CSV table of C-alpha atoms in Angstrom, one decimal:
chain,number,residue,atom,x,y,z
A,206,MET,CA,-58.6,31.1,262.3
A,207,ALA,CA,-60.3,27.7,263.4
A,208,LEU,CA,-62.9,26.7,265.6
A,209,PHE,CA,-62.0,24.8,268.6
A,210,GLU,CA,-64.6,22.5,270.9
A,211,VAL,CA,-63.1,22.8,274.6
A,212,LEU,CA,-64.6,20.7,277.3
A,213,ILE,CA,-63.4,21.9,280.6
A,214,ASP,CA,-63.8,19.8,284.0
A,215,ILE,CA,-64.0,21.8,287.0
A,216,ALA,CA,-63.4,19.7,290.2
A,217,HIS,CA,-63.2,20.6,293.9
A,218,LEU,CA,-59.4,20.6,295.0
A,219,PRO,CA,-58.7,17.5,297.5
A,220,GLY,CA,-59.9,18.3,300.7
A,221,VAL,CA,-62.4,20.6,299.7
A,222,ALA,CA,-65.8,19.7,301.1
A,223,ASP,CA,-68.3,18.1,298.5
A,224,PRO,CA,-71.9,18.4,300.0
A,225,ALA,CA,-73.8,17.4,296.9
A,226,GLY,CA,-71.7,14.3,296.4
A,227,ALA,CA,-71.6,13.5,300.2
A,228,THR,CA,-75.6,13.4,299.8
A,229,VAL,CA,-75.5,11.2,296.8
A,230,GLU,CA,-73.2,8.8,298.4
A,231,ARG,CA,-75.6,8.8,301.6
A,232,ALA,CA,-78.9,8.2,299.6
A,233,LEU,CA,-77.3,5.3,297.4
A,234,PRO,CA,-77.5,2.5,300.2
A,235,ALA,CA,-81.3,3.2,301.0
A,236,LEU,CA,-82.0,2.5,296.8
A,237,GLY,CA,-79.7,-0.9,297.5
A,238,TYR,CA,-76.3,0.3,295.8
A,239,THR,CA,-74.1,-0.2,298.8
A,240,ASN,CA,-71.3,-0.8,296.6
A,241,VAL,CA,-70.6,2.8,295.4
A,242,SER,CA,-68.3,5.1,297.1
A,243,ASP,CA,-66.2,8.3,296.4
A,244,VAL,CA,-68.9,10.1,294.9
A,245,LYS,CA,-67.9,13.6,293.9
A,246,ILE,CA,-70.0,15.7,291.8
A,247,ALA,CA,-68.3,18.9,289.9
A,248,LYS,CA,-69.0,20.8,287.0
A,249,SER,CA,-68.3,20.8,283.3
A,250,ILE,CA,-68.2,23.1,280.7
A,251,ARG,CA,-68.5,22.9,276.9
A,252,LEU,CA,-67.6,26.0,274.5
A,253,THR,CA,-66.7,26.8,271.0
A,254,ILE,CA,-63.9,28.9,270.8
A,255,ASP,CA,-62.5,30.4,267.4
A,256,ALA,CA,-58.4,30.9,267.7
A,257,PRO,CA,-55.6,30.6,265.5
A,258,THR,CA,-54.3,27.4,267.0
A,259,ALA,CA,-55.1,25.2,269.3
A,260,GLU,CA,-52.1,26.4,271.6
A,261,ALA,CA,-53.9,29.8,271.4
A,262,ALA,CA,-57.3,28.4,272.2
A,263,GLU,CA,-55.7,26.5,275.1
A,264,THR,CA,-53.8,29.8,276.5
A,265,GLN,CA,-57.4,31.9,276.3
A,266,VAL,CA,-59.4,29.1,277.9
A,267,ARG,CA,-56.9,28.5,280.9
A,268,GLU,CA,-56.9,32.5,281.6
A,269,MET,CA,-60.7,32.7,281.4
A,270,CYS,CA,-60.6,29.7,284.0
A,271,GLU,CA,-58.8,31.6,286.2
A,272,ARG,CA,-60.7,34.9,285.9
A,273,ILE,CA,-64.4,33.6,285.5
A,274,LEU,CA,-65.1,29.9,284.9
A,275,ALA,CA,-63.6,28.3,288.1
A,276,ASN,CA,-62.5,29.5,291.5
A,277,PRO,CA,-59.0,28.5,291.6
A,278,VAL,CA,-59.0,28.6,295.5
A,279,ILE,CA,-61.0,25.7,295.7
A,280,GLU,CA,-61.5,24.4,292.2
A,281,ASP,CA,-59.2,22.6,290.0
A,282,TYR,CA,-59.7,22.3,286.1
A,283,SER,CA,-58.4,20.3,283.3
A,284,LEU,CA,-59.1,21.0,279.7
A,285,ARG,CA,-59.7,18.5,276.5
A,286,ILE,CA,-59.3,20.9,272.9
A,287,SER,CA,-60.5,19.1,269.7
A,288,GLU,CA,-60.8,21.0,266.4
A,289,THR,CA,-64.1,20.9,264.9
A,290,THR,CA,-64.5,19.5,261.4
A,291,SER,CA,-67.3,21.6,260.4
A,292,PRO,CA,-66.6,25.6,260.9
B,63,MET,CA,-64.8,-8.2,292.6
B,64,ALA,CA,-62.8,-5.4,291.5
B,65,LEU,CA,-63.0,-1.6,292.1
B,66,PHE,CA,-64.0,0.5,288.9
B,67,GLU,CA,-63.7,4.4,288.7
B,68,VAL,CA,-66.8,5.8,286.7
B,69,LEU,CA,-66.9,9.2,285.3
B,70,ILE,CA,-70.4,10.4,284.5
B,71,ASP,CA,-71.3,13.1,282.2
B,72,ILE,CA,-74.8,14.9,282.6
B,73,ALA,CA,-75.6,17.4,280.0
B,74,HIS,CA,-78.9,18.8,278.9
B,75,LEU,CA,-80.5,17.2,276.2
B,76,PRO,CA,-80.5,19.6,272.8
B,77,GLY,CA,-83.6,22.1,273.1
B,78,VAL,CA,-83.4,22.1,276.8
B,79,ALA,CA,-82.7,25.7,278.1
B,80,ASP,CA,-79.2,26.1,279.7
B,81,PRO,CA,-79.3,29.3,281.9
B,82,ALA,CA,-76.3,29.2,283.6
B,83,GLY,CA,-74.5,28.6,280.0
B,84,ALA,CA,-76.1,31.5,278.8
B,85,THR,CA,-75.5,34.1,281.6
B,86,VAL,CA,-71.7,32.9,281.0
B,87,GLU,CA,-71.7,33.4,277.3
B,88,ARG,CA,-73.3,36.8,277.6
B,89,ALA,CA,-70.7,38.0,280.3
B,90,LEU,CA,-67.7,37.0,278.4
B,91,PRO,CA,-67.4,39.6,275.9
B,92,ALA,CA,-67.6,42.3,278.7
B,93,LEU,CA,-64.4,40.7,279.7
B,94,GLY,CA,-62.8,40.8,276.4
B,95,TYR,CA,-63.2,37.4,275.1
B,96,THR,CA,-65.4,38.1,271.6
B,97,ASN,CA,-64.3,34.4,270.1
B,98,VAL,CA,-66.6,31.8,272.2
B,99,SER,CA,-69.8,30.9,271.5
B,100,ASP,CA,-72.0,27.8,272.7
B,101,VAL,CA,-71.2,27.5,276.3
B,102,LYS,CA,-73.0,24.9,277.8
B,103,ILE,CA,-72.5,24.1,281.8
B,104,ALA,CA,-73.2,20.7,282.7
B,105,LYS,CA,-72.8,18.2,285.6
B,106,SER,CA,-69.8,15.4,286.0
B,107,ILE,CA,-70.2,12.7,288.7
B,108,ARG,CA,-67.1,10.4,289.9
B,109,LEU,CA,-67.8,7.5,291.6
B,110,THR,CA,-66.0,4.3,292.7
B,111,ILE,CA,-67.9,0.8,292.4
B,112,ASP,CA,-67.2,-2.8,293.3
B,113,ALA,CA,-68.3,-5.1,290.8
B,114,PRO,CA,-67.3,-8.5,289.1
B,115,THR,CA,-67.1,-6.8,285.8
B,116,ALA,CA,-66.9,-3.7,283.7
B,117,GLU,CA,-70.0,-4.8,282.4
B,118,ALA,CA,-71.6,-5.4,285.9
B,119,ALA,CA,-70.7,-1.8,286.7
B,120,GLU,CA,-71.7,0.0,283.8
B,121,THR,CA,-75.3,-1.6,284.0
B,122,GLN,CA,-75.3,-0.7,287.5
B,123,VAL,CA,-74.4,2.7,286.7
B,124,ARG,CA,-76.6,3.6,284.0
B,125,GLU,CA,-79.3,2.1,286.4
B,126,MET,CA,-78.7,4.6,288.9
B,127,CYS,CA,-78.7,7.2,286.3
B,128,GLU,CA,-81.9,6.7,285.4
B,129,ARG,CA,-83.2,6.5,288.9
B,130,ILE,CA,-81.3,9.0,291.1
B,131,LEU,CA,-78.2,10.8,289.2
B,132,ALA,CA,-79.7,12.1,286.1
B,133,ASN,CA,-83.1,13.1,285.1
B,134,PRO,CA,-83.8,11.2,281.7
B,135,VAL,CA,-86.7,13.7,280.8
B,136,ILE,CA,-84.2,16.9,280.3
B,137,GLU,CA,-80.7,15.4,280.8
B,138,ASP,CA,-78.5,13.0,278.5
B,139,TYR,CA,-75.6,11.3,280.2
B,140,SER,CA,-72.3,9.5,279.4
B,141,LEU,CA,-70.1,6.9,281.1
B,142,ARG,CA,-66.2,6.2,281.0
B,143,ILE,CA,-65.1,3.4,283.3
B,144,SER,CA,-61.6,2.4,283.8
B,145,GLU,CA,-60.7,-0.4,286.8
B,146,THR,CA,-58.4,1.1,289.3
B,147,THR,CA,-55.4,-0.2,290.1
B,148,SER,CA,-55.2,0.0,293.6
B,149,PRO,CA,-57.9,-2.0,295.3
């Protein structure tokens, strides 16, 4: 078994409203930032998982995303997995 | 001027409580995931910025992070900047 660090990026699916991002985008011009657009606010989750291989870690994390971490109806997720050097 | 896509990852500083992450970590064993630890939930922001150079874009985004996007007292942020191919 080895320890893997996983970074999960959970973003809204295209077409799903992002009120937090829209609010920030509307606030920026008042602060002088008029050259910013397409502000999207999403969630990222970091975790450490003990698994035999990187593939096993990825399979389990995808299952966790579908069941609890993300809402597949409105969210999409991407993973980055790296083996930790110090177990 | 060119368009740059910026991904800002905003995480809690070490030592700052992360109640959402702790709640997920406590919930996972009940779902059968007993091999997961160090769950941290953070925020990520994507935006598009119109700037003369990547350095100018980075300078402005760092200033925006300090002023509005992040709370430097309890949060740290990292940036990834890429020039968009289609302006």
